Coordinates of C-alpha atoms and ligand atoms in Angstrom, one line a residue:
X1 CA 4.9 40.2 26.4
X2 CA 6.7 37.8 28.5
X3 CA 8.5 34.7 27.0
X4 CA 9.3 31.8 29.5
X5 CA 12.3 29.5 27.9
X6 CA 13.3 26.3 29.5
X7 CA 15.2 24.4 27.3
X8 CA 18.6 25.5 29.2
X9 CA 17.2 24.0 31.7
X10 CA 15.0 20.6 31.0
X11 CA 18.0 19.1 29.5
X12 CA 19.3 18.5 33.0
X13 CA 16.0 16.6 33.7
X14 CA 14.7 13.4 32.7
X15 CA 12.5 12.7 29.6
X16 CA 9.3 12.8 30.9
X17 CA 10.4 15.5 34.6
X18 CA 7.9 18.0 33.0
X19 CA 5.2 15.9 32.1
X20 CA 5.3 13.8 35.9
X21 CA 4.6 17.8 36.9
X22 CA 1.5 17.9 34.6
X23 CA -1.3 16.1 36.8
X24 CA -0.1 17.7 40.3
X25 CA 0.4 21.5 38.6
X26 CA -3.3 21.2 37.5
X27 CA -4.2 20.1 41.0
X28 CA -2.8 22.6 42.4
X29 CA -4.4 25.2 39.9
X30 CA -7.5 24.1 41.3
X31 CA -7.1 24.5 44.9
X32 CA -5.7 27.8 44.7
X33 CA -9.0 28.3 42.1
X34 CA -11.3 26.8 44.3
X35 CA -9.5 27.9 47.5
X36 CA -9.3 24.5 48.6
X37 CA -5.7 24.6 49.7
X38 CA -3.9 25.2 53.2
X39 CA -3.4 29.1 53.6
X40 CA -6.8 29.5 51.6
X41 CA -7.6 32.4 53.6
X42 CA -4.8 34.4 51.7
X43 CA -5.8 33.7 47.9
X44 CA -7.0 37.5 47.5
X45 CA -3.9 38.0 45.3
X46 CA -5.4 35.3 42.7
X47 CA -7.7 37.8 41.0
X48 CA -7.2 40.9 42.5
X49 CA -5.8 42.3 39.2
X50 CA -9.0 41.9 37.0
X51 CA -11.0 42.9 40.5
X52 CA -9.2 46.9 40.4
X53 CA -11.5 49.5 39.2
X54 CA -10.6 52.7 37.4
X55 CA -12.6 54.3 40.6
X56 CA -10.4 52.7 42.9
X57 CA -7.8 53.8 40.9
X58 CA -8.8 57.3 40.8
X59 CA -8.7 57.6 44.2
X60 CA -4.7 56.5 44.8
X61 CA -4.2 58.5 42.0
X62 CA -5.9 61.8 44.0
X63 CA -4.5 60.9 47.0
X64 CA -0.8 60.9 45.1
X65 CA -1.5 64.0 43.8
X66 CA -2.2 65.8 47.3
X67 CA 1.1 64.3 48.2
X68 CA 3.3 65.6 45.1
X69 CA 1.7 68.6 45.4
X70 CA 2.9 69.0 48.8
X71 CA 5.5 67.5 49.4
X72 CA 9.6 67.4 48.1
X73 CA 10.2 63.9 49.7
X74 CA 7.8 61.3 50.6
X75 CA 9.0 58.5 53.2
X76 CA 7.4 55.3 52.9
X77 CA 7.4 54.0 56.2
X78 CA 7.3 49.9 55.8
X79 CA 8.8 46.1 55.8
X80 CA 8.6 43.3 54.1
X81 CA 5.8 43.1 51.9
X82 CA 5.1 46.2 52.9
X83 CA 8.1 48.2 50.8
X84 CA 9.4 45.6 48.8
X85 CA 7.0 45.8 45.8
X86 CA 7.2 49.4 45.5
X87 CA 10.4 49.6 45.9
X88 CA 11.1 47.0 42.9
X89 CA 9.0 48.7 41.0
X90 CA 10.0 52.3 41.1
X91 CA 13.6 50.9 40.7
X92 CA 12.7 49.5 37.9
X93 CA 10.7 51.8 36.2
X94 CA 13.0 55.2 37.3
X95 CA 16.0 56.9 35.8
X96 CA 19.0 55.4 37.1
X97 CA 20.6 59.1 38.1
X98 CA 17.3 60.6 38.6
X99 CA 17.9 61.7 42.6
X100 CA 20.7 63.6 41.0
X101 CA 18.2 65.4 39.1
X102 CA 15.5 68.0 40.0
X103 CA 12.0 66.2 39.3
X104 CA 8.3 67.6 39.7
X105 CA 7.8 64.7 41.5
X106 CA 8.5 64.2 45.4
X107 CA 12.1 61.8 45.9
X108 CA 10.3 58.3 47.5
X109 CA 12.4 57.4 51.0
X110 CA 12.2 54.3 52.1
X111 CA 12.3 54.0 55.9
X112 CA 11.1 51.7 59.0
X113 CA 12.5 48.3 57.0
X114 CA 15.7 48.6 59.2
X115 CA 16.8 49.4 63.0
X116 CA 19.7 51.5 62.3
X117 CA 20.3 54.6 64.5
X118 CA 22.3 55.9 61.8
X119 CA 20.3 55.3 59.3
X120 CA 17.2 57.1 60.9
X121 CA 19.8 59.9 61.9
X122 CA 20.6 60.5 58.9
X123 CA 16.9 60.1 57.3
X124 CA 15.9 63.0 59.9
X125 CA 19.0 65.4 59.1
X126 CA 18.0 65.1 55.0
X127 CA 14.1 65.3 55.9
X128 CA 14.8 68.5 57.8
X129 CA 15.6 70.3 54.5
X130 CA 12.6 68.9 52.7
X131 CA 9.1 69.7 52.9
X132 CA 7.8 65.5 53.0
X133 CA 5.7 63.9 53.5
X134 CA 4.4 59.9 55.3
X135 CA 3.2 56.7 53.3
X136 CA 3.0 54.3 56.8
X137 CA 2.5 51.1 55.7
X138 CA 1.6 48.0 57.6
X139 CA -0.9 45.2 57.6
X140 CA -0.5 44.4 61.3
X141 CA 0.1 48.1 62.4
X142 CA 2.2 46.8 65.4
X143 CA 5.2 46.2 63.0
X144 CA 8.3 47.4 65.5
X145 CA 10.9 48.6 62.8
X146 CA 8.0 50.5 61.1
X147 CA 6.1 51.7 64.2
X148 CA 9.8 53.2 65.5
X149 CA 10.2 55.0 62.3
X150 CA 6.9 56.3 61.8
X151 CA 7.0 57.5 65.5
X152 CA 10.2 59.7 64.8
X153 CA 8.6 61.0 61.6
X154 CA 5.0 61.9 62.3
X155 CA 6.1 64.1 65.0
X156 CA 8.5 65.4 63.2
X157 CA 6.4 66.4 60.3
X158 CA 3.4 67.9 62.5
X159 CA 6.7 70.0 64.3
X160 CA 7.6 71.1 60.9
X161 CA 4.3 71.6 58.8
X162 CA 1.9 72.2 61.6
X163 CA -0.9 69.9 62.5
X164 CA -3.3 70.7 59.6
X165 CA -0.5 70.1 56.6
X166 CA 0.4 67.2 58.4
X167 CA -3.5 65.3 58.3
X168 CA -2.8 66.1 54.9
X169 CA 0.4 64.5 53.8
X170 CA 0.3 61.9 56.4
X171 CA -1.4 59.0 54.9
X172 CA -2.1 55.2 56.2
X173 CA -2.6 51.7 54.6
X174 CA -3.1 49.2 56.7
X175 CA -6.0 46.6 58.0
X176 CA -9.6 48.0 57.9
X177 CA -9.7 47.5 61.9
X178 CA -7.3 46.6 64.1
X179 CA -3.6 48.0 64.7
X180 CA -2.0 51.0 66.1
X181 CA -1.8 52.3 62.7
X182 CA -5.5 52.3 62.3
X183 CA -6.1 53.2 65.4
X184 CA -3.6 56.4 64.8
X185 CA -4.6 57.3 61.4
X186 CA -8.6 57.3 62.5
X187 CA -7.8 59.4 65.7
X188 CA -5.9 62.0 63.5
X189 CA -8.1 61.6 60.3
X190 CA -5.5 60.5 57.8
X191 CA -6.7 59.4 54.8
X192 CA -6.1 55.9 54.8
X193 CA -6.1 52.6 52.5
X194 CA -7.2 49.5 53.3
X195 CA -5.0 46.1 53.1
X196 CA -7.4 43.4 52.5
X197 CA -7.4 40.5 54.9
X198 CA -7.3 37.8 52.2
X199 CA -3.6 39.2 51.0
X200 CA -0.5 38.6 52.3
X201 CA 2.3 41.1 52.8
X202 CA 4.2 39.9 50.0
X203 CA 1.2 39.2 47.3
X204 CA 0.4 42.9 48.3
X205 CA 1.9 45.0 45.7
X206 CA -0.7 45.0 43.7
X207 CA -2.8 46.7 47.0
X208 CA -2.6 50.6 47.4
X209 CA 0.7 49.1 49.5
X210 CA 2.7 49.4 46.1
X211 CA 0.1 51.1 44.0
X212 CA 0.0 54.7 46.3
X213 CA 3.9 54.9 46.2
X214 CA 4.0 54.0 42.8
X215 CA 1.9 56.6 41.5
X216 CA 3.3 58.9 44.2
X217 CA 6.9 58.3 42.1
X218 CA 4.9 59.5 39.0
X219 CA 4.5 56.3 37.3
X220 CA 1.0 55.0 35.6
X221 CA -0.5 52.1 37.6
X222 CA -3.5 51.7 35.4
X223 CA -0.5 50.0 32.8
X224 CA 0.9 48.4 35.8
X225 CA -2.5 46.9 36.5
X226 CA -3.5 46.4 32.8
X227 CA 0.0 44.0 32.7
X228 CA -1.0 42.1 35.6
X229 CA -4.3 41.6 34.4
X230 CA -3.6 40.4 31.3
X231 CA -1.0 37.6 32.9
X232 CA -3.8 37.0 35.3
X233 CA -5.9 35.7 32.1
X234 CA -2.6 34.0 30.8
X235 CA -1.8 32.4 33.8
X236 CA -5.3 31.6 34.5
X237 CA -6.4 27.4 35.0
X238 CA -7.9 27.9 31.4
X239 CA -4.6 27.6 29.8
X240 CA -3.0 24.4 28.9
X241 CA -0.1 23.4 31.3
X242 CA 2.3 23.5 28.2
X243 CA 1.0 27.4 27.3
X244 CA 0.7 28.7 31.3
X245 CA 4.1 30.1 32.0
X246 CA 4.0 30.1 35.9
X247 CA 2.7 26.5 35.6
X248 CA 6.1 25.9 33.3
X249 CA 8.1 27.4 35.8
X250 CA 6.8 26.2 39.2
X251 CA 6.8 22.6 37.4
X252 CA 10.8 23.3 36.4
X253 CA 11.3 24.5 39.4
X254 CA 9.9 21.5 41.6
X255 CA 11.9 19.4 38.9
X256 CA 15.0 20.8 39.7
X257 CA 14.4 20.5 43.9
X258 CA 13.7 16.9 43.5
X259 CA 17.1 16.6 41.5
X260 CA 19.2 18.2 44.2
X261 CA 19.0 21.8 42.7
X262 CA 18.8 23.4 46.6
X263 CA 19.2 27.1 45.4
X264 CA 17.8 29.2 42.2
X265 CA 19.6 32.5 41.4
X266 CA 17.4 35.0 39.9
X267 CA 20.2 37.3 37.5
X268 CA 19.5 40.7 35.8
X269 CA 21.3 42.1 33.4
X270 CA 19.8 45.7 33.9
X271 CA 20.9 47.4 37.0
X272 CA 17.3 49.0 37.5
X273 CA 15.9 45.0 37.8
X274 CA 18.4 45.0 41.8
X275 CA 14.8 45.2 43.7
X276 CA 13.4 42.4 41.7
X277 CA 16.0 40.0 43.2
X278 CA 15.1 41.4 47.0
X279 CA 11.1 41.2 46.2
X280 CA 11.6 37.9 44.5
X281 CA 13.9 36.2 47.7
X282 CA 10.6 37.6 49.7
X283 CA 8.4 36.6 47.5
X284 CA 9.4 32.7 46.8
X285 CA 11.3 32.6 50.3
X286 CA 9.2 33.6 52.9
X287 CA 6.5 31.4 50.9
X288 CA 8.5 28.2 50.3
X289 CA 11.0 28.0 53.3
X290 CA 9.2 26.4 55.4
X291 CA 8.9 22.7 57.6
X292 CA 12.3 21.7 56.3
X293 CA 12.1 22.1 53.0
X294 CA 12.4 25.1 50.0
X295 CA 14.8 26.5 47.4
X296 CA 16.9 29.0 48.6
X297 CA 16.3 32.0 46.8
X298 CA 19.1 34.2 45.7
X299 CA 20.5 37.1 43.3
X300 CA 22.8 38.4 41.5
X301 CA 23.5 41.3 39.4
X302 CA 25.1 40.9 36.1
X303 CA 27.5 41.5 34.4
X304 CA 28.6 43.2 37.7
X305 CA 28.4 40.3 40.2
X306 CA 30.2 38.0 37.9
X307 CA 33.3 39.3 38.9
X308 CA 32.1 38.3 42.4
X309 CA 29.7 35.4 42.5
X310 CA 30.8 34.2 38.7
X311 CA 33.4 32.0 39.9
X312 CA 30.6 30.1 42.8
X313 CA 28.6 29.7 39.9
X314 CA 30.4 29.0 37.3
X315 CA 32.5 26.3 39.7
X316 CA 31.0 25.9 43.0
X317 CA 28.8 23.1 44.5
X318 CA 26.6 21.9 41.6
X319 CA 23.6 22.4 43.8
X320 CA 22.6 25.6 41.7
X321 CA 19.8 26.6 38.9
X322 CA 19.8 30.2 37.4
X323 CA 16.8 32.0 36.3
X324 CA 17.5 35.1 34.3
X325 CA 15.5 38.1 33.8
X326 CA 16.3 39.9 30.1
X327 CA 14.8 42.7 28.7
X328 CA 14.4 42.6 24.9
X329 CA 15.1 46.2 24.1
X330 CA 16.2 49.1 26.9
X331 CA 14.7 52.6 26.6
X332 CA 17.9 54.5 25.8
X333 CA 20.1 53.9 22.9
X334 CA 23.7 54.1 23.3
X335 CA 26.6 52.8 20.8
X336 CA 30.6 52.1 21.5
X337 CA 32.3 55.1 19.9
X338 CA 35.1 54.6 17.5
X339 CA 38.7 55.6 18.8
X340 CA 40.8 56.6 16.6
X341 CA 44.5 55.7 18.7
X342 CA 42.1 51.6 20.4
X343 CA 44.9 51.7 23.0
X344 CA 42.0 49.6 24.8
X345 CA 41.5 47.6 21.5
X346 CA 37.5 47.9 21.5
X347 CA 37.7 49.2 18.1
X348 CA 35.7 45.8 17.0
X349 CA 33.1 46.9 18.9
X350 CA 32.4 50.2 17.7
X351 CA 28.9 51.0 16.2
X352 CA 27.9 48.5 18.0
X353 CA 24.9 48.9 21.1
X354 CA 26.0 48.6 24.3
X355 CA 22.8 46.5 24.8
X356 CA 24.3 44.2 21.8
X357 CA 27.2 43.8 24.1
X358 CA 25.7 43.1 27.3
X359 CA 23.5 40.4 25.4
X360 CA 26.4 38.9 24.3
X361 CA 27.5 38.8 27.6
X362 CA 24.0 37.3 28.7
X363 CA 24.0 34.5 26.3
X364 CA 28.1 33.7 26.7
X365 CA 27.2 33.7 30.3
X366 CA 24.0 31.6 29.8
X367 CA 26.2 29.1 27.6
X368 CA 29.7 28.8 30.3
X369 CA 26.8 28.2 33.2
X370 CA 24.8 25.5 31.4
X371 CA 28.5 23.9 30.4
X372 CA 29.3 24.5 34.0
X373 CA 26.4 22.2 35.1
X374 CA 23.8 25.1 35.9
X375 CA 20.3 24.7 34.8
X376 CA 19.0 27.6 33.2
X377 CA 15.6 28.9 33.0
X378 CA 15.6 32.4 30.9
X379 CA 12.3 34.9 31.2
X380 CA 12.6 37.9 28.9
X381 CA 10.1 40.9 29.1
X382 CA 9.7 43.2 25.7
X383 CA 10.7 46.6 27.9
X384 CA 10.6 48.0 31.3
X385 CA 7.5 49.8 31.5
X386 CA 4.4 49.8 33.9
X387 CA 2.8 47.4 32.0
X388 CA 5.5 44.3 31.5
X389 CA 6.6 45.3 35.5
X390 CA 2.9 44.3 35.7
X391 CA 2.8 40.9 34.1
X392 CA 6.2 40.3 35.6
X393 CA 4.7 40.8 39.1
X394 CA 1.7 38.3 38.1
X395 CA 3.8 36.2 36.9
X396 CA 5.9 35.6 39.7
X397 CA 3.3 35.4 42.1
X398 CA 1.3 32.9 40.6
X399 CA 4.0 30.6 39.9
X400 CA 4.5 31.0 43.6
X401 CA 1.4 29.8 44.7
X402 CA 1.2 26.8 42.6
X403 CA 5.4 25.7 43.8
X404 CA 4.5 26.1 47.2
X405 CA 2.0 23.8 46.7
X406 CA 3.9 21.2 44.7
X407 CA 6.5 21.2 47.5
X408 CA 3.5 20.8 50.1
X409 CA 4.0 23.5 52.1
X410 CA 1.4 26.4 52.9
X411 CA 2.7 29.0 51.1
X412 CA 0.6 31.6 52.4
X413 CA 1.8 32.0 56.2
X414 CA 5.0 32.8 57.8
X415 CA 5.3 31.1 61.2
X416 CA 9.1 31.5 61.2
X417 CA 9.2 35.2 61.1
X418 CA 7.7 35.4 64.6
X419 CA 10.9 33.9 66.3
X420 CA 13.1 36.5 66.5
X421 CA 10.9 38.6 68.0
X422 CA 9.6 37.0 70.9
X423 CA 13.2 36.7 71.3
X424 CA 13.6 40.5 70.9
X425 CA 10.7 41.8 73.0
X426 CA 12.1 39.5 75.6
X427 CA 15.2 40.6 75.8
X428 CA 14.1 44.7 75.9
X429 CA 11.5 43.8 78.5
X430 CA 8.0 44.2 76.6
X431 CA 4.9 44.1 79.4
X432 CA 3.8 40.5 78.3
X433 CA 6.8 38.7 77.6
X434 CA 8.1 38.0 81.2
X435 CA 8.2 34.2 81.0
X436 CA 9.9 34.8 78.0
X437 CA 12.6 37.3 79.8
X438 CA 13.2 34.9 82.8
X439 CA 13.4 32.1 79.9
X440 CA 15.9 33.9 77.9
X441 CA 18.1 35.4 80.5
X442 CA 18.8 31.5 81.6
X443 CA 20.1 31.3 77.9
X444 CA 22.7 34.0 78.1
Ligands
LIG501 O1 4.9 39.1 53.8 C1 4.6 39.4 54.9 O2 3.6 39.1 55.4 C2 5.6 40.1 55.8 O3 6.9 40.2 55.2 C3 5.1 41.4 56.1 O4 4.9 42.2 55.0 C4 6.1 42.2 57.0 O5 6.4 41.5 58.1 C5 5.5 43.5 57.5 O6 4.3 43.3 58.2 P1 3.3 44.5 58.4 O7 2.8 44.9 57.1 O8 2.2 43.8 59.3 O9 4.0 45.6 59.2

């Protein structure tokens, strides 16, 4: 279901690179197994896939249903790892027109990842035409961009469907306690979902914080589960380092770092697979930036962005490795029509798939970036459906756990994302932070 090849990318390594990996890879499989590693408060992730329940499915699958029966539009109020995954996935998994097109399911909005007046302005004039509805996501409930948005919107929606409509399509996942979005979803008897505390933000996807917008959009999670079970097992420390794919690829990875390789570009060639490269940069670089070190984690879209980034990579500062993400076969079938006058001269390409093409284009790419000095690393999924979305998620997420740990960092916290803002609440004068105002105002 998911094929992991690395021969683009070893041959910039030496001889035995993969094996050195073999002994600390397996070490770190067993911290993460035995929760013996730093940050082993957040291993929920690790076998939360084979813990899901068709029950506990059932129930985000009720509670999507209240929501596309009622509603036109459903916002999903959230940041970080609390959007990102659903976002990915619905990308991924939707029509690439399809908010052209009238659908019995409710358009998903995604709203509070940003501060823009505009942006919300322009949110509210849209929702004003729409009967919607409120996913508010967030594990600390105190989350400013999201708590601003949801603010606007809940009153909004109890203006617009009345109190009683609004309990209804309003609907919570956050911590099982604390938080101003627990607090406000208890007082106003939302139905809400519970973030576990043993998962991170951005190993949450697999949480009703990607599941209940997910199914919301109409799409099957039990596949989407079934997938990252079944990588779960595949991935799991029972499966020889040479077999276990995120082992291969946190090992080639780590490989790369220690030869000077500073920056991995994850590449698509499907424009659906955009939100993989923002989840991914979350994903490995909110895990792995950290105490000096990490490999910066970028993306590109392809063929498109090689007529913007080809040139950097093709010819910039060898300090580069590209992962690519290809899917086998794509859903639609599509050929190059025949042309009777070829002014354009794409006559030899008639008959021919347009997917036949763009591999071409993938693997001519694949060949000037290796010749170019770039190590490639190439990951191919059968289709885009729930289920290789699934593995794919698994996938990623393991191999995350076990780099962070070969680069000795904790790749389960996020100290860093707290600086901007103190900074911020300093500077618009939050009760609390007056040290930090006086402080800050000297720095102006
Ligand atoms: O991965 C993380 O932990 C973060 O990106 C969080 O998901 C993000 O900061 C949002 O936090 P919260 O869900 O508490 O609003």
């Amino acid at each position: 279901m998911l094929t992991l090849d690395l021969s683009k990318a070893t041959r910039f390594l030496g001889a035995d690179a993969m094996k050195k990996f073999e002994a600390p890879v397996a070490e770190a499989q067993k911290a993460l197994e035995e929760c013996t590693c730093e940050g082993n408060d957040f291993l929920g992730w690790m076998h939360l896939p084979s813990g899901i329940t068709p029950e506990f499915i059932a129930e985000i699958n009720a509670t999507a249903k209240t929501l596309q029966q009622e509603c036109d539009a459903v916002v999903v109020a959230g940041i970080g790892g609390s959007y990102l995954g659903a976002r990915m996935v619905i990308d991924a998994l939707s029509n690439s027109f399809g908010w052209l097109q009238a659908s019995k399911y409710p358009r998903i909005l995604f709203a509070g990842n940003n501060i823009g007046e505009d942006y919300l302005s322009e949110l509210i004039a849209y929702l004003k035409t729409v009967r919607f509805g409120i996913i508010n996501i967030s594990k600390s409930g105190t989350t400013t961009e999201t708590a601003i948005t949801f603010r606007l919107l809940k009153t909004m929606c109890e203006q617009q469907r009345g109190k009683d409509v609004a309990k209804k399509v309003i609907v919570a996942v956050t911590d099982a306690k604390k938080g101003a979005a627990r607090t406000t979803a208890d007082k106003e008897g939302y139905k809400s979902f519970v973030i576990p505390d043993n998962v991170g933000g951005r190993f949450s996807v697999l949480t009703p914080v990607g599941l209940l917008p997910i199914a919301v959009a109409g799409f099957d999670i039990t596949a989407l589960v079934k997938g990252a079970q079944d990588m779960e097992r595949i991935c799991g420390i029972d499966t020889p380092y040479s077999e276990n794919p995120a082992a291969q690829y946190a090992a080639c990875r780590n490989a790369l770092y220690a030869a000077g390789k500073k920056i991995e570009i994850l590449a698509n060639y499907q424009p659906k697979l955009h939100n993989l490269g923002e989840w991914w940069k979350q994903l490995y670089g909110e895990s792995e930036g950290k105490d000096g070190k990490g490999i910066f984690p970028a993306s590109v879209d392809l063929t498109t962005d090689l007529h913007s980034m080809g040139q950097w990579i093709q010819d910039g500062e060898r300090t580069i490795f590209e992962t690519v993400v290809s899917v086998a076969e794509p859903n639609c079938k599509l050929e190059v029509p025949f042309d009777a006058e070829n002014l354009d001269g794409l006559n030899f390409l008639a008959g021919k798939r347009i997917d036949q093409v763009n591999k071409m284009a993938e693997l001519g790419t694949q060949l000037a970036h290796v010749d170019g000095g770039v190590p490639n690393l190439k990951l191919t999924i059968d289709k885009l459906d729930e289920y290789h979305i699934g593995a794919l998620i698994y996938f990623f997420e393991k191999g995350c756990g076990i780099s962070g740990l070969l680069l000795k960092v904790n790749p389960f916290n996020q100290p860093g994302v707290e600086a901007y803002k103190k900074n911020m609440f300093a500077l618009l004068g939050k009760p609390g932070y007056e040290k930090e105002t006086e402080a800050i105002k000297a720095r102006l």
